[in-house]
Amino acid sequence: MKLKSIIDDLLYLVYPNLCVGCHEEAVHDEELFCINCETKLPLTDFHEIQPNEATDRMAGGFGFLRGLSMFRFYPGGMVQHMIHEIKYRGQTNIARRLGRRYGVLLKELPDFIDLHCIVPVPLHPRKLRSRGYNQSRFFAEGLADSLICFSSSNYLLRTKETSTQTSKTRYERLESMMKAFSVSDKASVLKGKHILLVDDVLTTGATLMSCAQALSLIPDIKISFATIGLAQ
Ligand SMILES: [Zn+2]
């Protein structure tokens, strides 16, 4: 037994990694969920089906090549809790590991063979300063690890700060998100390339459609999207 694995085992006895689903069961380093939570995970099969409920939310919007959500997001459910930990409690490692796990599935899809890079939906600079990090960046980095490409926050910019969206109708959300994003000068290298846009939760689709609207200024770009959750 190597010294490192002995130390890891000792550490595990003192500080067990807890399942990110229930926070009760201890799980090994490479696992996120205990067996009980794993069987209850609201995983989707959207990687096998197109169109699906995620792409349906974009009906009449930008023509995405592929659209996917990893989980169904139920109010008060396990995925909402996980995203809360990622977004507000600095548990970015969860997002990265979810991205790695999802990337293993996506890697099998012929549509992703030519994937050039992964682009997280950006936060407005003011929001980024107050939160300290963009939660979607870590999901993007995990996906990039498994899909063997890179992720970049240098192409897409958030130029408009939007107020909280929850009380708005679908139309009001779309309207407020219009022109909320723009592309940087560096984005010209994406000409003819396939990119995967990444966000935490898909609700109405207004955010992703607004990002796609900005990116579609780049000639011959192909855009897919993936989110951690699909709001139910
Ligand atoms: Zn659990």
XYZ file of N, CA and C and ligand atoms in Angstrom:
697
model
N 0.849 -1.211 0.000
C 0.000 0.000 0.000
C 0.881 1.257 0.000
N 0.554 2.130 -0.888
C 1.354 3.363 -0.950
C 1.013 4.277 0.220
N 2.008 5.071 0.598
C 1.813 5.972 1.742
C 0.605 6.890 1.525
N 0.467 7.386 0.266
C -0.638 8.327 0.016
C -1.994 7.676 0.276
N -2.147 6.431 -0.151
C -3.452 5.805 0.045
C -3.696 5.473 1.519
N -2.624 5.215 2.264
C -2.783 4.999 3.724
C -3.264 6.294 4.369
N -2.612 7.392 3.976
C -3.013 8.697 4.539
C -4.456 9.020 4.147
N -4.801 8.743 2.877
C -6.177 9.000 2.421
C -7.184 8.210 3.250
N -6.861 6.944 3.520
C -7.776 6.112 4.313
C -7.921 6.638 5.733
N -6.810 7.099 6.302
C -6.873 7.647 7.661
C -7.702 8.934 7.683
N -7.467 9.768 6.682
C -8.231 11.029 6.596
C -9.725 10.741 6.450
N -10.007 9.707 5.670
C -11.402 9.343 5.424
C -12.104 8.931 6.719
N -11.341 8.281 7.621
C -11.921 7.879 8.914
C -12.240 9.106 9.768
N -11.378 10.110 9.664
C -11.574 11.309 10.492
C -12.552 12.282 9.839
N -12.342 12.512 8.540
C -13.204 13.455 7.806
C -13.831 12.738 6.618
N -14.856 11.959 6.822
C -15.441 11.252 5.671
C -16.048 12.246 4.680
N -15.950 11.931 3.395
C -16.659 12.736 2.392
C -18.122 12.365 2.481
N -18.964 13.365 2.612
C -20.382 13.060 2.714
C -21.027 13.145 1.331
N -22.011 12.310 1.116
C -22.782 12.304 -0.126
C -23.352 13.710 -0.357
N -23.244 14.241 -1.578
C -23.745 15.603 -1.825
C -25.270 15.626 -1.953
N -25.877 14.446 -2.030
C -27.341 14.381 -2.104
C -27.982 14.481 -0.732
N -27.557 13.629 0.209
C -28.231 13.562 1.507
C -27.403 14.143 2.651
N -26.089 14.343 2.432
C -25.191 14.849 3.491
C -25.174 13.961 4.721
N -25.503 12.704 4.548
C -25.508 11.794 5.697
C -24.543 10.633 5.493
N -24.654 9.994 4.345
C -23.823 8.826 4.095
C -22.408 9.249 3.691
N -21.425 8.515 4.194
C -20.046 8.746 3.766
C -19.822 8.065 2.418
N -19.111 8.750 1.539
C -18.796 8.163 0.237
C -17.303 8.324 -0.028
N -16.771 7.485 -0.895
C -15.352 7.593 -1.211
C -15.087 8.818 -2.084
N -13.840 9.199 -2.077
C -13.345 10.376 -2.772
C -13.882 10.558 -4.186
N -13.903 9.457 -4.947
C -14.261 9.580 -6.365
C -15.772 9.574 -6.586
N -16.538 9.383 -5.494
C -17.992 9.344 -5.634
C -18.611 10.660 -5.162
N -19.739 11.033 -5.783
C -20.494 12.204 -5.318
C -21.684 11.772 -4.458
N -22.283 10.638 -4.810
C -23.545 10.234 -4.187
C -23.427 8.860 -3.526
N -24.211 8.677 -2.451
C -24.299 7.349 -1.847
C -25.203 6.495 -2.749
N -25.239 5.218 -2.483
C -26.008 4.307 -3.353
C -27.489 4.678 -3.342
N -27.978 5.026 -2.166
C -29.391 5.373 -2.036
C -29.745 6.601 -2.891
N -28.920 7.656 -2.800
C -29.180 8.868 -3.600
C -28.975 8.587 -5.089
N -27.968 7.797 -5.393
C -27.661 7.480 -6.793
C -28.902 6.871 -7.490
N -29.614 6.004 -6.780
C -30.791 5.362 -7.395
C -31.949 6.350 -7.552
N -31.907 7.452 -6.773
C -33.018 8.416 -6.837
C -32.696 9.641 -7.692
N -31.504 9.672 -8.295
C -31.105 10.860 -9.067
C -32.061 11.107 -10.231
N -32.572 12.338 -10.357
C -33.506 12.601 -11.473
C -32.776 12.877 -12.784
N -31.960 11.916 -13.215
C -31.198 12.077 -14.469
C -32.151 12.065 -15.662
N -31.832 12.823 -16.682
C -32.651 12.800 -17.907
C -32.010 11.846 -18.919
N -32.761 11.553 -19.983
C -32.172 10.772 -21.082
C -32.046 11.650 -22.336
N -31.876 12.961 -22.119
C -31.880 13.891 -23.259
C -30.712 13.659 -24.223
N -29.626 13.039 -23.728
C -28.507 12.765 -24.641
C -28.901 11.716 -25.684
N -29.995 10.989 -25.403
C -30.438 9.954 -26.347
C -31.586 10.443 -27.225
N -32.169 11.584 -26.867
C -33.379 12.044 -27.557
C -33.224 13.494 -28.014
N -33.559 13.727 -29.264
C -33.570 15.102 -29.790
C -34.645 15.154 -30.858
N -35.638 16.034 -30.798
C -35.814 17.059 -29.763
C -36.227 16.450 -28.419
N -36.059 17.242 -27.362
C -36.415 16.796 -26.018
C -37.008 17.991 -25.261
N -37.304 17.799 -23.993
C -37.948 18.887 -23.234
C -37.061 20.121 -23.093
N -35.752 19.945 -23.149
C -34.861 21.114 -23.061
C -34.903 21.903 -24.374
N -34.804 21.204 -25.504
C -34.835 21.928 -26.785
C -36.227 22.507 -27.049
N -37.273 21.858 -26.498
C -38.638 22.375 -26.682
C -38.799 23.781 -26.086
N -38.024 24.074 -25.046
C -38.126 25.416 -24.426
C -37.576 26.500 -25.349
N -36.833 26.075 -26.366
C -36.254 27.047 -27.301
C -37.118 27.174 -28.553
N -38.295 26.570 -28.531
C -39.136 26.581 -29.722
C -39.289 28.006 -30.241
N -39.047 28.166 -31.502
C -39.143 29.491 -32.096
C -37.895 30.332 -31.847
N -36.967 29.806 -31.048
C -35.732 30.545 -30.769
C -34.617 30.094 -31.681
N -33.430 30.296 -31.231
C -32.248 29.962 -32.023
C -32.173 28.469 -32.286
N -31.758 28.071 -33.476
C -31.645 26.655 -33.825
C -30.387 26.013 -33.271
N -30.480 25.515 -32.046
C -29.321 24.850 -31.443
C -29.122 23.486 -32.098
N -27.861 23.089 -32.242
C -27.562 21.780 -32.818
C -28.018 20.685 -31.853
N -27.599 20.753 -30.604
C -28.049 19.825 -29.572
C -28.407 20.616 -28.328
N -29.345 20.120 -27.545
C -29.716 20.771 -26.290
C -29.923 19.723 -25.224
N -29.280 19.915 -24.062
C -29.311 18.885 -23.032
C -29.385 19.471 -21.630
N -30.062 18.774 -20.755
C -29.990 19.055 -19.321
C -29.662 17.741 -18.639
N -28.761 17.805 -17.669
C -28.327 16.572 -16.999
C -29.416 16.012 -16.077
N -30.048 16.901 -15.296
C -31.042 16.477 -14.306
C -32.350 17.249 -14.477
N -33.414 16.664 -13.933
C -34.635 17.434 -13.705
C -34.477 18.147 -12.372
N -34.887 19.388 -12.350
C -34.719 20.245 -11.172
C -36.107 20.488 -10.582
N -36.382 19.822 -9.449
C -37.673 19.997 -8.782
C -37.504 20.951 -7.612
N -38.478 21.881 -7.399
C -38.363 22.772 -6.246
C -38.236 21.959 -4.954
N -37.231 22.283 -4.169
C -37.020 21.588 -2.896
C -36.322 20.242 -3.031
N -35.997 19.851 -4.257
C -35.384 18.538 -4.488
C -33.865 18.542 -4.360
N -33.308 17.364 -4.600
C -31.875 17.151 -4.414
C -31.035 18.049 -5.338
N -31.507 18.224 -6.560
C -30.722 19.007 -7.535
C -30.753 20.495 -7.171
N -31.900 20.965 -6.697
C -31.961 22.363 -6.267
C -30.987 22.599 -5.107
N -30.966 21.657 -4.196
C -30.074 21.761 -3.049
C -28.610 21.778 -3.509
N -28.289 20.897 -4.456
C -26.921 20.808 -4.963
C -26.506 22.120 -5.648
N -27.411 22.675 -6.438
C -27.087 23.907 -7.153
C -26.938 25.065 -6.160
N -27.714 25.040 -5.099
C -27.570 26.054 -4.054
C -26.161 25.983 -3.425
N -25.718 24.771 -3.163
C -24.373 24.578 -2.590
C -23.296 25.113 -3.543
N -23.491 24.834 -4.833
C -22.518 25.254 -5.850
C -22.499 26.782 -5.951
N -23.697 27.358 -5.988
C -23.837 28.775 -6.323
C -23.548 29.703 -5.141
N -24.007 29.303 -3.974
C -23.926 30.239 -2.840
C -22.997 29.784 -1.721
N -22.523 28.552 -1.764
C -21.678 28.063 -0.676
C -20.300 27.612 -1.150
N -19.941 28.062 -2.339
C -18.574 27.835 -2.820
C -18.229 26.391 -3.151
N -19.235 25.526 -3.279
C -18.946 24.103 -3.542
C -18.757 23.870 -5.046
N -17.814 24.597 -5.619
C -17.610 24.541 -7.070
C -17.113 23.173 -7.529
N -16.487 22.466 -6.604
C -15.993 21.138 -6.939
C -17.130 20.185 -7.340
N -18.303 20.388 -6.752
C -19.456 19.554 -7.130
C -19.776 19.786 -8.607
N -19.794 21.061 -9.012
C -20.113 21.391 -10.410
C -19.093 20.773 -11.356
N -17.832 20.856 -10.981
C -16.775 20.303 -11.838
C -16.942 18.780 -11.988
N -17.260 18.125 -10.889
C -17.381 16.669 -10.941
C -18.659 16.234 -11.677
N -19.718 17.020 -11.545
C -20.927 16.726 -12.330
C -20.614 16.873 -13.817
N -19.861 17.916 -14.155
C -19.472 18.153 -15.547
C -18.657 16.990 -16.100
N -17.733 16.488 -15.297
C -16.911 15.348 -15.741
C -17.789 14.130 -16.005
N -18.712 13.909 -15.101
C -19.591 12.731 -15.240
C -20.476 12.856 -16.487
N -21.048 14.047 -16.695
C -21.926 14.241 -17.860
C -21.114 14.174 -19.161
N -19.907 14.713 -19.111
C -19.033 14.723 -20.292
C -18.738 13.322 -20.807
N -18.657 12.355 -19.882
C -18.401 10.966 -20.285
C -19.547 10.468 -21.175
N -20.777 10.860 -20.843
C -21.933 10.471 -21.663
C -21.921 11.198 -23.010
N -21.656 12.505 -22.955
C -21.729 13.323 -24.177
C -20.639 12.964 -25.185
N -19.548 12.473 -24.664
C -18.419 12.105 -25.517
C -18.814 11.026 -26.535
N -19.824 10.238 -26.201
C -20.253 9.153 -27.086
C -21.118 9.664 -28.248
N -21.562 10.929 -28.182
C -22.481 11.430 -29.209
C -21.711 11.901 -30.449
N -22.089 11.386 -31.628
C -21.394 11.805 -32.862
C -21.395 13.328 -33.052
N -22.469 13.999 -32.575
C -22.542 15.456 -32.742
C -21.419 16.196 -32.014
N -20.819 15.561 -31.016
C -19.793 16.268 -30.241
C -18.363 15.933 -30.659
N -18.228 15.161 -31.737
C -16.878 14.818 -32.211
C -16.114 16.075 -32.621
N -16.833 17.026 -33.228
C -16.147 18.231 -33.724
C -16.228 19.398 -32.724
N -16.593 19.111 -31.472
C -16.755 20.202 -30.503
C -15.439 20.956 -30.312
N -15.502 22.267 -30.450
C -14.286 23.080 -30.356
C -14.027 23.531 -28.921
N -15.037 24.105 -28.279
C -14.830 24.544 -26.897
C -16.150 24.714 -26.161
N -16.025 24.918 -24.867
C -17.192 25.058 -24.002
C -17.203 26.479 -23.432
N -18.360 27.111 -23.510
C -18.475 28.516 -23.108
C -19.531 28.645 -22.009
N -19.107 28.959 -20.778
C -20.107 29.152 -19.721
C -20.859 30.462 -19.914
N -22.151 30.467 -19.577
C -22.916 31.715 -19.617
C -22.275 32.671 -18.607
N -21.845 33.858 -19.057
C -21.132 34.755 -18.139
C -22.063 35.481 -17.165
N -21.495 35.859 -16.039
C -22.201 36.741 -15.107
C -21.813 38.174 -15.465
N -22.651 39.115 -15.092
C -22.255 40.515 -15.236
C -21.058 40.758 -14.300
N -20.079 41.572 -14.732
C -18.886 41.792 -13.889
C -19.212 42.171 -12.441
N -20.288 42.931 -12.252
C -20.638 43.345 -10.887
C -21.071 42.134 -10.039
N -21.837 41.261 -10.681
C -22.290 40.045 -10.008
C -21.111 39.112 -9.738
N -20.214 39.047 -10.703
C -19.027 38.201 -10.553
C -18.189 38.673 -9.365
N -18.070 39.983 -9.218
C -17.310 40.529 -8.087
C -17.976 40.194 -6.765
N -19.303 40.311 -6.706
C -19.956 40.079 -5.419
C -19.998 38.590 -5.076
N -20.173 37.701 -6.054
C -20.197 36.259 -5.751
C -18.793 35.684 -5.677
N -17.883 36.273 -6.440
C -16.497 35.807 -6.420
C -16.173 34.768 -7.484
N -17.178 34.143 -8.074
C -16.929 33.148 -9.117
C -18.210 32.937 -9.919
N -18.010 32.398 -11.129
C -19.150 32.043 -11.972
C -19.362 30.538 -11.856
N -20.465 30.146 -11.238
C -20.726 28.726 -10.964
C -20.720 27.882 -12.239
N -21.183 28.457 -13.358
C -21.265 27.684 -14.607
C -19.880 27.355 -15.169
N -18.898 28.177 -14.814
C -17.536 27.940 -15.300
C -17.019 26.565 -14.859
N -17.386 26.158 -13.649
C -16.853 24.907 -13.107
C -17.519 23.686 -13.745
N -18.807 23.815 -14.049
C -19.489 22.736 -14.788
C -18.846 22.629 -16.183
N -18.584 23.791 -16.792
C -17.939 23.833 -18.119
C -16.553 23.180 -18.074
N -15.791 23.459 -17.031
C -14.436 22.890 -16.935
C -14.479 21.370 -16.770
N -15.453 20.892 -15.992
C -15.600 19.447 -15.824
C -15.971 18.778 -17.138
N -16.894 19.381 -17.876
C -17.278 18.849 -19.196
C -16.061 18.816 -20.124
N -15.291 19.909 -20.086
C -14.112 20.008 -20.963
C -13.101 18.904 -20.626
N -12.957 18.561 -19.348
C -12.028 17.486 -18.957
C -12.401 16.181 -19.652
N -13.694 15.859 -19.641
C -14.117 14.578 -20.220
C -14.226 14.630 -21.740
N -14.608 15.775 -22.267
C -14.775 15.892 -23.725
C -13.449 16.224 -24.424
N -12.423 16.350 -23.628
C -11.073 16.655 -24.120
C -11.083 17.856 -25.074
N -11.593 18.954 -24.558
C -11.485 20.224 -25.272
C -11.211 21.285 -24.198
N -11.387 22.548 -24.492
C -11.110 23.557 -23.471
C -12.372 24.347 -23.184
N -12.375 25.050 -22.057
C -13.490 25.956 -21.792
C -12.922 27.365 -21.725
N -13.724 28.327 -22.146
C -13.220 29.693 -22.167
C -14.301 30.706 -21.821
N -13.927 31.640 -20.962
C -14.833 32.736 -20.609
C -14.461 34.014 -21.355
N -13.620 33.877 -22.380
C -13.109 35.070 -23.073
C -13.917 35.500 -24.295
N -14.892 34.700 -24.688
C -15.591 34.998 -25.940
C -16.913 35.726 -25.754
N -17.602 35.362 -24.682
C -18.949 35.882 -24.486
C -18.967 36.793 -23.262
N -19.569 37.960 -23.394
C -19.579 38.947 -22.314
C -21.008 39.290 -21.935
N -21.209 39.540 -20.658
C -22.527 39.992 -20.225
C -22.461 41.506 -20.110
N -23.248 42.169 -20.935
C -23.132 43.622 -21.011
C -24.264 44.317 -20.268
N -25.300 43.561 -19.954
C -26.431 44.188 -19.272
C -26.725 43.408 -18.001
N -26.901 44.145 -16.924
C -27.246 43.494 -15.673
C -28.757 43.326 -15.668
N -29.222 42.105 -15.390
C -30.668 41.899 -15.411
C -31.153 41.685 -13.985
N -32.345 42.212 -13.718
C -32.897 42.063 -12.373
C -33.401 40.630 -12.201
N -33.819 40.307 -11.003
C -34.264 38.932 -10.751
C -35.431 38.573 -11.675
N -35.393 37.355 -12.182
C -36.284 36.963 -13.269
C -37.552 36.260 -12.782
N -37.535 35.854 -11.524
C -38.555 34.899 -11.091
C -39.989 35.402 -11.175
N -40.187 36.715 -11.012
C -41.571 37.189 -11.001
C -42.069 37.583 -12.393
N -41.209 37.412 -13.391
C -41.588 37.870 -14.735
C -42.245 36.779 -15.567
N -43.042 37.216 -16.523
C -43.615 36.253 -17.468
C -42.534 35.883 -18.480
N -42.826 34.861 -19.261
C -41.864 34.412 -20.262
C -41.502 35.550 -21.218
N -42.527 36.287 -21.648
C -42.271 37.373 -22.582
C -41.404 38.462 -21.933
N -41.727 38.792 -20.680
C -40.943 39.829 -19.988
C -39.483 39.404 -19.796
N -39.306 38.111 -19.522
C -37.932 37.602 -19.365
C -37.164 37.725 -20.665
N -37.821 37.303 -21.758
C -37.163 37.372 -23.062
C -36.786 38.810 -23.384
N -37.743 39.704 -23.104
C -37.516 41.115 -23.414
C -36.344 41.674 -22.604
N -36.296 41.330 -21.315
C -35.230 41.904 -20.481
C -33.866 41.290 -20.803
N -33.890 40.060 -21.351
C -32.613 39.417 -21.673
C -32.064 39.833 -23.046
N -32.934 40.426 -23.882
C -32.494 40.829 -25.217
C -31.271 41.725 -25.113
N -30.286 41.405 -25.877
C -29.059 42.196 -25.931
C -28.355 42.279 -24.580
N -28.543 41.283 -23.733
C -27.838 41.259 -22.449
C -26.405 40.759 -22.620
N -26.116 40.164 -23.800
C -24.785 39.601 -24.037
C -24.189 40.160 -25.326
N -22.854 40.113 -25.394
C -22.200 40.457 -26.655
C -20.954 39.586 -26.787
N -20.383 39.554 -27.977
C -19.166 38.756 -28.152
C -17.940 39.670 -28.137
N -16.821 39.136 -27.674
C -15.580 39.908 -27.633
C -14.873 39.823 -28.989
N -13.831 40.608 -29.165
C -13.048 40.559 -30.412
C -12.437 39.177 -30.617
N -12.089 38.551 -29.500
C -11.434 37.225 -29.573
C -12.354 36.161 -30.173
N -13.668 36.403 -30.128
C -14.626 35.378 -30.567
C -14.580 35.118 -32.065
N -13.852 35.957 -32.826
C -13.803 35.743 -34.284
C -13.158 34.388 -34.618
N -12.361 33.832 -33.693
C -11.743 32.517 -33.948
C -12.778 31.390 -33.926
N -13.991 31.700 -33.497
C -15.036 30.669 -33.439
C -15.758 30.491 -34.775
N -15.332 31.205 -35.778
C -15.936 31.092 -37.110
C -15.935 29.633 -37.589
N -17.119 29.127 -37.928
C -17.232 27.752 -38.432
C -17.084 26.674 -37.367
N -16.952 27.080 -36.104
C -16.702 26.104 -35.038
C -17.995 25.709 -34.310
N -17.930 24.574 -33.631
C -19.051 24.089 -32.812
C -18.720 24.368 -31.341
N -19.587 25.111 -30.676
C -19.352 25.402 -29.258
C -20.535 24.905 -28.420
N -20.220 24.605 -27.160
C -21.242 24.151 -26.211
C -21.412 25.225 -25.140
N -22.594 25.829 -25.128
C -22.921 26.846 -24.121
C -23.398 26.138 -22.858
N -22.977 26.637 -21.708
C -23.281 25.935 -20.469
C -23.868 26.877 -19.410
N -24.972 26.442 -18.794
C -25.593 27.232 -17.720
C -25.986 26.289 -16.582
N -26.340 26.867 -15.414
C -26.701 25.987 -14.295
C -28.115 25.425 -14.455
N -29.115 26.316 -14.579
C -30.492 25.823 -14.683
C -31.190 26.412 -15.909
N -31.889 25.574 -16.636
C -32.702 26.031 -17.763
C -34.136 26.217 -17.265
N -34.618 27.460 -17.356
C -35.997 27.730 -16.939
C -36.821 28.032 -18.194
N -36.826 29.292 -18.635
C -37.590 29.598 -19.856
C -36.735 29.461 -21.120
N -35.419 29.481 -20.945
C -34.536 29.444 -22.107
C -34.114 30.832 -22.577
N -34.651 31.877 -21.918
C -34.357 33.250 -22.358
C -32.855 33.561 -22.308
N -32.169 33.114 -21.265
C -30.734 33.411 -21.136
C -29.940 32.750 -22.257
N -30.185 31.461 -22.467
C -29.424 30.749 -23.505
C -29.733 31.298 -24.891
N -30.999 31.668 -25.122
C -31.347 32.217 -26.437
C -30.679 33.568 -26.665
N -30.586 34.348 -25.599
C -29.938 35.649 -25.728
C -28.433 35.488 -25.990
N -27.800 34.507 -25.331
C -26.374 34.211 -25.596
C -26.198 33.789 -27.052
N -27.086 32.900 -27.510
C -26.990 32.380 -28.873
C -27.181 33.507 -29.889
N -28.065 34.432 -29.542
C -28.305 35.582 -30.429
C -27.005 36.373 -30.621
N -26.275 36.591 -29.529
C -25.006 37.334 -29.618
C -23.963 36.529 -30.398
N -23.871 35.235 -30.114
C -22.847 34.392 -30.763
C -23.135 34.156 -32.242
N -24.420 34.256 -32.612
C -24.773 33.954 -34.005
C -24.275 35.025 -34.976
N -23.681 36.086 -34.454
C -23.045 37.086 -35.330
C -21.772 36.515 -35.963
N -21.247 35.450 -35.360
C -20.026 34.827 -35.877
C -20.422 33.903 -37.029
N -19.791 34.066 -38.201
C -20.214 33.285 -39.370
C -20.089 31.777 -39.143
N -21.094 31.048 -39.577
C -21.092 29.569 -39.592
C -20.863 28.910 -38.239
N -21.125 29.619 -37.167
C -20.943 29.000 -35.853
C -22.065 27.976 -35.614
N -21.732 26.890 -34.925
C -22.737 25.901 -34.527
C -22.787 25.926 -33.005
N -23.984 25.980 -32.463
C -24.120 26.115 -31.005
C -24.985 25.002 -30.431
N -24.493 24.338 -29.397
C -25.276 23.408 -28.595
C -25.339 23.981 -27.191
N -26.219 23.423 -26.354
C -26.222 23.884 -24.956
C -26.395 22.712 -24.010
N -25.881 22.883 -22.798
C -26.078 21.889 -21.738
C -26.241 22.619 -20.416
N -27.202 22.166 -19.596
C -27.357 22.744 -18.263
C -27.334 21.617 -17.229
N -27.069 22.002 -15.993
C -27.109 20.985 -14.923
C -28.563 20.556 -14.718
N -29.458 21.543 -14.604
C -30.844 21.217 -14.309
C -31.835 21.771 -15.323
N -32.970 21.085 -15.437
C -34.098 21.609 -16.213
C -35.230 21.857 -15.212
N -35.595 23.137 -15.007
C -36.624 23.470 -14.021
C -37.937 22.817 -14.384
N -38.579 22.178 -13.414
C -39.837 21.451 -13.664
C -41.006 22.280 -13.168
Zn -26.878 10.228 -0.247
